[in-house]
Short mmCIF file of C-alpha atoms and ligand atoms in Angstrom, two decimals:
data_model
loop_
_atom_site.label_atom_id
_atom_site.label_comp_id
_atom_site.label_asym_id
_atom_site.label_seq_id
_atom_site.Cartn_x
_atom_site.Cartn_y
_atom_site.Cartn_z
CA MET A 1 87.19 82.48 90.53
CA SER A 2 86.09 85.90 89.11
CA THR A 3 86.63 88.92 86.39
CA THR A 4 88.84 91.62 86.83
CA ALA A 5 85.12 93.77 87.14
CA GLU A 6 83.68 90.74 89.60
CA ALA A 7 86.46 90.37 91.84
CA LEU A 8 86.98 94.69 91.93
CA ARG A 9 83.15 94.99 92.81
CA SER A 10 83.53 92.09 95.70
CA ALA A 11 86.71 93.67 97.44
CA GLU A 12 85.29 97.32 96.90
CA ALA A 13 82.01 95.87 98.58
CA HIS A 14 83.12 93.26 101.58
CA SER A 15 87.27 94.10 102.43
CA ALA A 16 87.75 97.20 105.01
CA HIS A 17 89.33 99.52 102.21
CA ASN A 18 92.84 100.31 104.21
CA TYR A 19 94.65 99.89 100.73
CA HIS A 20 93.79 101.30 97.55
CA PRO A 21 95.32 98.54 95.19
CA LEU A 22 95.89 98.97 91.62
CA PRO A 23 92.76 97.42 89.48
CA VAL A 24 94.86 94.49 88.41
CA VAL A 25 93.52 91.29 89.51
CA VAL A 26 96.03 88.56 89.42
CA ALA A 27 95.53 85.15 89.20
CA THR A 28 99.01 83.69 88.72
CA ALA A 29 102.66 84.25 88.83
CA GLU A 30 106.54 83.52 88.02
CA GLY A 31 109.45 84.61 88.32
CA ALA A 32 109.14 88.56 87.97
CA TRP A 33 106.02 87.78 86.25
CA MET A 34 102.36 88.44 87.01
CA THR A 35 98.98 86.97 84.78
CA ASP A 36 95.54 88.31 85.43
CA VAL A 37 92.19 86.88 85.19
CA GLU A 38 92.00 88.12 81.31
CA GLY A 39 95.44 86.74 80.41
CA ARG A 40 97.54 90.05 80.58
CA ARG A 41 101.11 89.33 81.69
CA PHE A 42 102.44 92.35 84.20
CA LEU A 43 106.02 92.82 85.23
CA ASP A 44 106.53 93.36 88.89
CA MET A 45 108.74 96.09 90.12
CA LEU A 46 107.06 95.56 93.40
CA ALA A 47 107.92 92.10 94.65
CA GLY A 48 105.53 92.21 97.46
CA TYR A 49 107.49 95.18 99.26
CA SER A 50 110.83 92.89 99.06
CA ALA A 51 108.99 89.61 100.15
CA LEU A 52 109.21 88.20 96.72
CA ASN A 53 113.15 88.71 96.34
CA PHE A 54 113.19 85.57 94.98
CA GLY A 55 110.50 85.64 92.33
CA HIS A 56 107.13 84.48 92.46
CA GLY A 57 107.10 80.52 92.52
CA ASN A 58 110.45 79.91 93.06
CA ARG A 59 111.49 76.63 92.15
CA ARG A 60 113.47 75.76 95.67
CA LEU A 61 111.46 77.18 97.53
CA LEU A 62 108.29 75.70 95.61
CA ASP A 63 110.12 72.38 96.43
CA ALA A 64 111.05 73.11 100.36
CA ALA A 65 107.60 73.91 100.78
CA LYS A 66 105.50 71.10 99.55
CA ALA A 67 107.93 68.81 101.14
CA GLN A 68 107.40 70.06 104.08
CA LEU A 69 103.78 70.03 103.33
CA GLU A 70 103.49 66.96 103.25
CA ARG A 71 105.90 65.64 106.52
CA VAL A 72 104.27 68.05 109.05
CA THR A 73 103.75 71.71 109.23
CA LEU A 74 102.68 73.09 112.71
CA THR A 75 103.78 71.74 116.41
CA SER A 76 103.97 75.01 118.49
CA ARG A 77 106.98 75.56 120.55
CA ALA A 78 105.30 73.53 123.05
CA PHE A 79 108.24 70.45 121.32
CA HIS A 80 110.62 70.54 119.74
CA HIS A 81 110.32 69.86 115.65
CA ASP A 82 113.64 68.55 113.81
CA ARG A 83 114.11 71.60 111.39
CA PHE A 84 113.67 74.24 114.16
CA GLY A 85 117.45 74.04 115.21
CA ASP A 86 117.95 73.78 111.80
CA PHE A 87 116.28 77.15 110.95
CA CYS A 88 118.36 78.91 113.87
CA ARG A 89 121.42 77.75 113.73
CA GLU A 90 121.68 79.29 110.00
CA LEU A 91 120.30 82.53 110.32
CA ALA A 92 122.52 82.77 113.57
CA ALA A 93 125.08 81.58 110.92
CA LEU A 94 124.11 84.32 108.20
CA CYS A 95 124.04 86.94 110.00
CA GLY A 96 127.16 86.40 112.49
CA LYS A 97 124.91 86.18 115.70
CA GLU A 98 124.74 83.30 118.07
CA MET A 99 120.58 83.29 118.99
CA VAL A 100 117.71 83.95 117.07
CA LEU A 101 113.72 84.72 118.17
CA PRO A 102 111.15 83.91 115.68
CA MET A 103 108.42 85.24 114.61
CA ASN A 104 105.80 85.77 111.74
CA THR A 105 105.22 89.11 110.73
CA GLY A 106 107.44 92.09 110.52
CA ALA A 107 105.70 93.82 113.12
CA GLU A 108 105.94 91.31 115.64
CA ALA A 109 110.08 91.32 115.12
CA VAL A 110 109.84 94.67 115.55
CA GLU A 111 107.64 94.61 118.36
CA THR A 112 109.97 91.70 119.79
CA ALA A 113 112.56 93.93 119.56
CA VAL A 114 111.32 96.15 121.60
CA LYS A 115 110.52 93.80 124.27
CA THR A 116 114.17 92.50 124.20
CA ALA A 117 115.70 96.18 124.41
CA ARG A 118 113.60 97.07 127.38
CA LYS A 119 114.53 93.65 129.03
CA TRP A 120 117.93 93.81 128.31
CA GLY A 121 117.61 97.71 129.57
CA TYR A 122 116.35 96.75 133.16
CA GLU A 123 118.05 93.09 133.58
CA VAL A 124 121.39 94.17 132.07
CA LYS A 125 122.14 98.11 131.90
CA GLY A 126 120.14 98.12 135.14
CA VAL A 127 118.09 101.05 134.03
CA PRO A 128 114.93 102.06 136.74
CA ASP A 129 111.88 99.95 135.85
CA GLY A 130 109.43 101.28 133.71
CA GLN A 131 112.04 104.39 132.61
CA ALA A 132 113.83 102.88 129.35
CA LYS A 133 113.62 104.96 126.54
CA ILE A 134 114.14 104.09 122.54
CA VAL A 135 115.49 106.39 119.65
CA VAL A 136 113.86 106.06 116.55
CA ALA A 137 114.04 107.90 113.19
CA ALA A 138 111.59 110.55 111.89
CA ASN A 139 109.62 109.23 108.93
CA ASN A 140 110.39 105.37 110.12
CA PHE A 141 108.25 102.80 109.03
CA HIS A 142 108.67 99.61 111.68
CA GLY A 143 104.83 98.42 111.11
CA ARG A 144 101.11 98.38 112.18
CA THR A 145 100.79 97.70 115.96
CA THR A 146 99.88 100.09 118.15
CA THR A 147 103.27 100.50 119.87
CA ILE A 148 105.00 100.79 116.57
CA VAL A 149 102.50 103.71 115.48
CA SER A 150 102.98 104.80 118.49
CA PHE A 151 106.31 106.19 117.38
CA SER A 152 105.45 107.04 113.88
CA THR A 153 105.18 110.28 112.86
CA ASP A 154 103.23 109.57 109.30
CA HIS A 155 99.54 111.26 110.27
CA GLU A 156 98.02 108.52 108.11
CA ALA A 157 100.15 105.49 110.40
CA ARG A 158 99.06 107.21 113.77
CA ASP A 159 96.00 109.54 113.68
CA HIS A 160 93.25 108.54 116.03
CA TYR A 161 95.24 105.17 117.34
CA GLY A 162 96.18 106.92 120.64
CA PRO A 163 96.04 106.54 123.49
CA TYR A 164 99.83 105.85 122.83
CA THR A 165 102.62 103.66 124.03
CA PRO A 166 105.45 105.46 125.62
CA GLY A 167 109.40 105.28 125.82
CA PHE A 168 110.24 106.73 122.43
CA GLU A 169 112.12 109.53 121.75
CA ILE A 170 112.07 110.59 117.82
CA VAL A 171 115.16 112.09 116.22
CA PRO A 172 116.32 113.63 112.32
CA TYR A 173 116.81 110.51 110.25
CA GLY A 174 120.61 110.69 109.45
CA ASP A 175 121.34 113.67 112.15
CA LEU A 176 124.15 111.76 113.91
CA THR A 177 123.96 115.33 116.42
CA ALA A 178 120.45 115.07 117.01
CA LEU A 179 120.96 111.35 118.02
CA ALA A 180 123.65 112.21 120.41
CA ALA A 181 121.55 114.76 122.19
CA ALA A 182 118.71 112.17 122.32
CA VAL A 183 120.74 109.13 123.97
CA THR A 184 120.42 109.53 127.98
CA ALA A 185 121.52 107.10 130.41
CA ASN A 186 117.73 106.02 130.66
CA THR A 187 118.38 105.22 126.78
CA VAL A 188 118.19 101.14 126.06
CA ALA A 189 118.56 101.29 122.29
CA VAL A 190 118.45 103.31 119.07
CA LEU A 191 115.86 101.12 116.41
CA LEU A 192 116.75 102.70 112.68
CA GLU A 193 116.36 101.38 109.09
CA PRO A 194 119.31 101.23 107.25
CA ILE A 195 117.07 102.32 104.59
CA GLN A 196 113.97 104.17 104.64
CA GLY A 197 111.70 102.22 102.39
CA GLU A 198 108.33 103.69 103.04
CA ALA A 199 109.23 106.97 103.45
CA GLY A 200 110.68 106.49 99.46
CA VAL A 201 113.91 104.56 99.66
CA LEU A 202 116.15 107.27 101.98
CA VAL A 203 119.45 105.87 102.30
CA PRO A 204 121.28 108.06 104.77
CA PRO A 205 124.47 110.45 104.37
CA ALA A 206 127.92 108.36 104.47
CA GLY A 207 129.02 107.74 107.72
CA TYR A 208 125.74 107.85 109.11
CA LEU A 209 125.34 104.13 110.21
CA GLN A 210 128.85 103.83 111.20
CA GLY A 211 128.48 107.16 113.69
CA VAL A 212 125.87 104.94 115.20
CA ARG A 213 127.07 101.99 115.69
CA GLU A 214 130.73 103.61 117.35
CA LEU A 215 127.96 106.69 120.09
CA THR A 216 125.61 103.30 121.16
CA ARG A 217 128.85 101.49 121.33
CA GLU A 218 130.36 103.91 124.00
CA ARG A 219 127.03 104.55 125.42
CA ASN A 220 125.83 101.14 125.94
CA VAL A 221 122.68 101.40 123.61
CA LEU A 222 121.53 98.04 121.81
CA PHE A 223 121.67 99.36 117.98
CA MET A 224 119.02 97.97 116.21
CA ALA A 225 118.15 97.60 112.55
CA ASP A 226 115.49 97.29 110.77
CA GLU A 227 116.57 94.91 107.63
CA ILE A 228 112.87 93.80 107.52
CA GLN A 229 113.06 96.02 103.63
CA SER A 230 116.67 96.53 103.19
CA GLY A 231 117.93 93.03 104.26
CA LEU A 232 118.02 89.57 102.57
CA GLY A 233 120.10 90.46 98.98
CA ARG A 234 118.07 93.69 98.44
CA THR A 235 120.91 96.14 98.15
CA GLY A 236 123.72 94.04 96.42
CA LYS A 237 124.65 92.71 100.26
CA THR A 238 122.99 90.68 102.48
CA PHE A 239 122.28 93.57 105.32
CA ALA A 240 121.71 97.06 104.34
CA CYS A 241 124.37 97.72 107.22
CA GLU A 242 126.91 95.78 105.08
CA HIS A 243 127.12 99.12 103.10
CA GLU A 244 128.85 100.70 105.26
CA ASP A 245 130.69 97.83 107.59
CA VAL A 246 128.87 97.87 110.71
CA VAL A 247 127.70 95.47 112.25
CA PRO A 248 124.17 96.67 114.69
CA ASP A 249 123.33 94.53 118.11
CA VAL A 250 119.90 93.59 116.93
CA TYR A 251 119.04 92.58 113.20
CA ILE A 252 115.36 92.51 112.76
CA LEU A 253 114.32 90.57 109.55
CA GLY A 254 110.70 89.69 108.05
CA LYS A 255 109.31 89.84 104.34
CA ALA A 256 111.97 87.79 101.99
CA LEU A 257 112.72 85.49 105.26
CA GLY A 258 109.88 83.41 104.04
CA GLY A 259 110.25 83.94 100.66
CA GLY A 260 106.94 85.16 99.82
CA VAL A 261 105.80 81.64 100.70
CA VAL A 262 104.75 82.05 104.33
CA PRO A 263 105.18 84.97 106.92
CA VAL A 264 108.42 84.25 108.60
CA SER A 265 110.72 87.32 110.91
CA ALA A 266 112.99 87.27 113.45
CA VAL A 267 115.25 89.06 115.86
CA VAL A 268 118.79 87.75 115.59
CA ALA A 269 121.24 89.01 118.40
CA ASP A 270 124.20 87.15 120.56
CA ARG A 271 123.19 85.46 123.92
CA ASP A 272 124.21 88.46 125.83
CA VAL A 273 121.00 90.41 124.78
CA LEU A 274 118.13 87.22 123.66
CA GLY A 275 119.75 85.68 126.40
CA VAL A 276 117.10 87.75 128.56
CA PHE A 277 114.55 85.82 127.93
CA ARG A 278 113.11 82.87 130.20
CA PRO A 279 110.10 80.40 129.66
CA GLY A 280 107.06 82.11 129.36
CA GLU A 281 108.01 85.59 129.09
CA HIS A 282 107.70 85.97 125.31
CA GLY A 283 106.17 83.85 122.43
CA SER A 284 104.21 82.84 119.67
CA THR A 285 102.18 79.99 118.23
CA PHE A 286 102.97 79.75 114.49
CA GLY A 287 106.76 81.20 115.02
CA GLY A 288 109.30 78.62 114.05
CA ASN A 289 107.03 76.14 112.73
CA PRO A 290 108.06 73.74 110.38
CA LEU A 291 106.74 75.29 107.60
CA ALA A 292 108.31 78.37 108.25
CA CYS A 293 111.57 76.65 109.28
CA ALA A 294 111.86 74.92 105.93
CA VAL A 295 111.00 77.51 103.46
CA ALA A 296 113.54 80.32 105.32
CA LEU A 297 115.86 77.23 105.47
CA GLU A 298 115.87 77.38 102.08
CA VAL A 299 116.27 81.00 102.09
CA ILE A 300 119.33 81.33 103.76
CA ALA A 301 120.89 78.68 101.81
CA MET A 302 120.03 80.88 99.11
CA LEU A 303 121.25 83.61 99.89
CA ARG A 304 124.78 81.67 101.63
CA SER A 305 125.99 81.39 97.97
CA GLY A 306 125.96 84.62 97.76
CA GLU A 307 124.77 84.91 93.98
CA HIS A 308 121.03 86.68 94.26
CA GLN A 309 123.21 89.73 96.44
CA GLN A 310 125.72 89.72 93.36
CA HIS A 311 123.13 89.96 90.58
CA ALA A 312 120.93 92.48 92.69
CA ALA A 313 124.98 94.70 93.29
CA GLU A 314 124.73 94.93 89.49
CA LEU A 315 121.55 94.88 88.13
CA GLY A 316 121.46 97.44 90.56
CA ASP A 317 124.17 99.50 89.42
CA HIS A 318 122.96 99.18 86.21
CA LEU A 319 119.30 100.53 87.00
CA HIS A 320 120.74 103.68 88.99
CA ARG A 321 122.85 104.64 86.68
CA GLU A 322 119.77 104.55 83.29
CA LEU A 323 117.40 106.13 86.32
CA ASN A 324 119.92 108.67 87.01
CA LEU A 325 120.72 109.74 83.24
CA LEU A 326 116.09 110.60 83.84
CA VAL A 327 116.66 113.25 86.59
CA GLY A 328 116.61 116.66 85.40
CA GLY A 329 115.12 116.02 82.22
CA GLY A 330 111.81 117.34 82.84
CA ALA A 331 110.04 114.39 85.00
CA VAL A 332 111.87 113.29 87.10
CA THR A 333 113.04 115.50 89.80
CA ALA A 334 115.84 113.06 92.49
CA VAL A 335 116.71 109.14 92.30
CA ARG A 336 117.63 107.44 95.66
CA GLY A 337 118.85 104.25 96.71
CA ARG A 338 120.76 101.06 96.56
CA GLY A 339 121.18 97.96 94.61
CA LEU A 340 117.51 96.68 93.36
CA TRP A 341 115.72 99.19 95.05
CA ALA A 342 115.14 102.61 93.86
CA GLY A 343 112.95 105.71 94.51
CA VAL A 344 112.74 107.90 91.75
CA ASP A 345 110.61 111.69 92.73
CA ILE A 346 108.97 112.58 89.97
CA ASP A 347 107.66 116.60 89.72
CA PRO A 348 104.58 116.89 90.48
CA ALA A 349 103.92 118.56 86.98
CA HIS A 350 104.26 115.56 85.58
CA GLY A 351 101.41 113.41 87.31
CA THR A 352 101.17 112.13 90.92
CA GLY A 353 102.48 109.25 91.59
CA ARG A 354 99.47 107.16 91.63
CA GLU A 355 98.26 108.17 88.11
CA ILE A 356 102.48 107.19 86.75
CA SER A 357 101.64 103.53 88.41
CA GLU A 358 98.61 103.74 86.94
CA ALA A 359 99.93 104.88 83.57
CA LEU A 360 102.82 101.89 83.97
CA MET A 361 99.78 99.59 84.76
CA GLU A 362 98.24 100.30 81.06
CA ARG A 363 101.49 98.77 79.47
CA GLY A 364 101.87 96.05 81.55
CA VAL A 365 104.62 97.50 84.85
CA LEU A 366 103.28 97.26 88.20
CA VAL A 367 104.74 99.50 91.00
CA LYS A 368 103.49 101.71 93.95
CA ASP A 369 103.85 104.58 94.63
CA THR A 370 104.77 106.64 97.89
CA HIS A 371 103.91 109.71 99.59
CA GLY A 372 102.44 111.46 97.05
CA SER A 373 105.46 111.78 93.75
CA THR A 374 107.51 108.82 94.72
CA ILE A 375 107.49 105.66 92.15
CA ARG A 376 109.78 102.93 94.28
CA ILE A 377 111.21 100.33 91.84
CA ALA A 378 111.81 96.64 93.50
CA PRO A 379 111.40 93.94 91.20
CA PRO A 380 112.34 90.48 92.54
CA LEU A 381 116.31 90.21 92.42
CA VAL A 382 115.83 87.08 89.40
CA ILE A 383 114.93 89.72 87.16
CA ASP A 384 116.75 89.24 83.83
CA LYS A 385 118.01 92.46 82.52
CA GLU A 386 115.93 92.47 79.10
CA ASP A 387 113.26 92.42 81.81
CA LEU A 388 114.49 94.61 83.66
CA ASP A 389 115.37 97.30 80.46
CA TRP A 390 111.59 96.49 78.89
CA GLY A 391 110.59 98.27 82.47
CA LEU A 392 112.71 101.02 81.86
CA ASP A 393 111.52 101.65 78.40
CA GLN A 394 107.74 101.68 79.64
CA LEU A 395 108.65 103.98 82.18
CA ARG A 396 110.67 106.44 80.48
CA GLU A 397 107.66 106.03 77.76
CA VAL A 398 105.39 106.89 80.37
CA LEU A 399 107.14 110.24 81.61
CA ALA A 400 107.34 111.26 77.93
CA ALA A 401 104.37 110.77 77.62
CA GLY A 402 103.45 112.88 81.27
C1 PLP B 1 107.04 95.88 106.13
C2 PLP B 1 108.04 96.61 106.95
C3 PLP B 1 107.61 96.16 108.69
C4 PLP B 1 106.58 95.18 109.04
O1 PLP B 1 106.32 94.21 107.89
P1 PLP B 1 104.96 93.70 108.32
O2 PLP B 1 105.64 92.10 107.87
O3 PLP B 1 103.92 94.25 107.21
O4 PLP B 1 103.85 93.76 109.81
C5 PLP B 1 108.31 96.97 109.34
N1 PLP B 1 109.70 97.15 109.19
C6 PLP B 1 110.09 97.64 107.76
C7 PLP B 1 111.29 97.76 107.96
C8 PLP B 1 108.96 97.14 107.09
O5 PLP B 1 109.34 97.44 105.58
#
């Protein structure tokens, strides 16, 4: 165990600087709270970018993980194990789909969805081999692999990683006319976040997801929803697509699916889509491992009860009511989001997002800025109203001081 100064010094000297963390060194955590090596407590208003929807040290998830640790943790997909079928059946049922292809990280699930769409395009739709196109949105965030950054519009994420993977068409997010114009006979899929998280919690105009659904159905194109951050309760529903009564062809899931315990991701779709894979054509050593399945099964069981979605919806309404009162008061220029998920734009005259985040840290609240002047608020869904209100008080005081 190290002190704050030692931990910061070692990270500075020996870790690649691909992140710029706040100078807090967490030692333990429970529920919505983290404690640092000096014993100071912090309210976690980021929740591991929504990987921790069910909070730190969730009893049900820890019990499921511990029980599975003692039984068997890894078999590889060379053999069956006794949690795999249950996991696939339950996750498919949660999504209202027939089949699951498990992976580990979100980026791997997005890669899997890209492969699924291309293979479906060639083998089912009849697109000439090598010609498949996937339409994506500007300001997307789908992960960090070389193929995924090939269709990013964020220079930090993309620059100097070429040569880039071809086959992607980028259109403005929320613009149905541009989307319709980009779809051709060779288009196999439209890949979108139903709410763009990293871009600053951008909610598309009402009717957009419905429009995407109708267009993709008419043009025989797969609608692939990246619900890695927006899904599994965050917005007050199991999936953000539900806010527009939309069912995509393909769900891409990750983050909260592993309960903040282990990385678990998956692509979920019907047999006419995921049925394109035959043995040897795709895979992952760790994908669908027994520990991952045991934890994810508990996550799915918690979501099946609907209690977390309901809590997120109710507390989310409260959060947005309170945040909207700040708009126009000087420091806050806009607030967006749904459920327990908000992007708060700060007037640059009041300080950068980073400065606001540092000031909040001094007051015991941990958030993360994005794109310079936006604060993202996404506490664990298990947060109670008193703690949320306390966090909001700290935000109000920081903004008043700035
Ligand atoms: C986090 C995220 C990813 C990537 O997930 P990793 O587990 O970090 O690879 C992909 N899509 C969205 C929408 C995300 O928020």
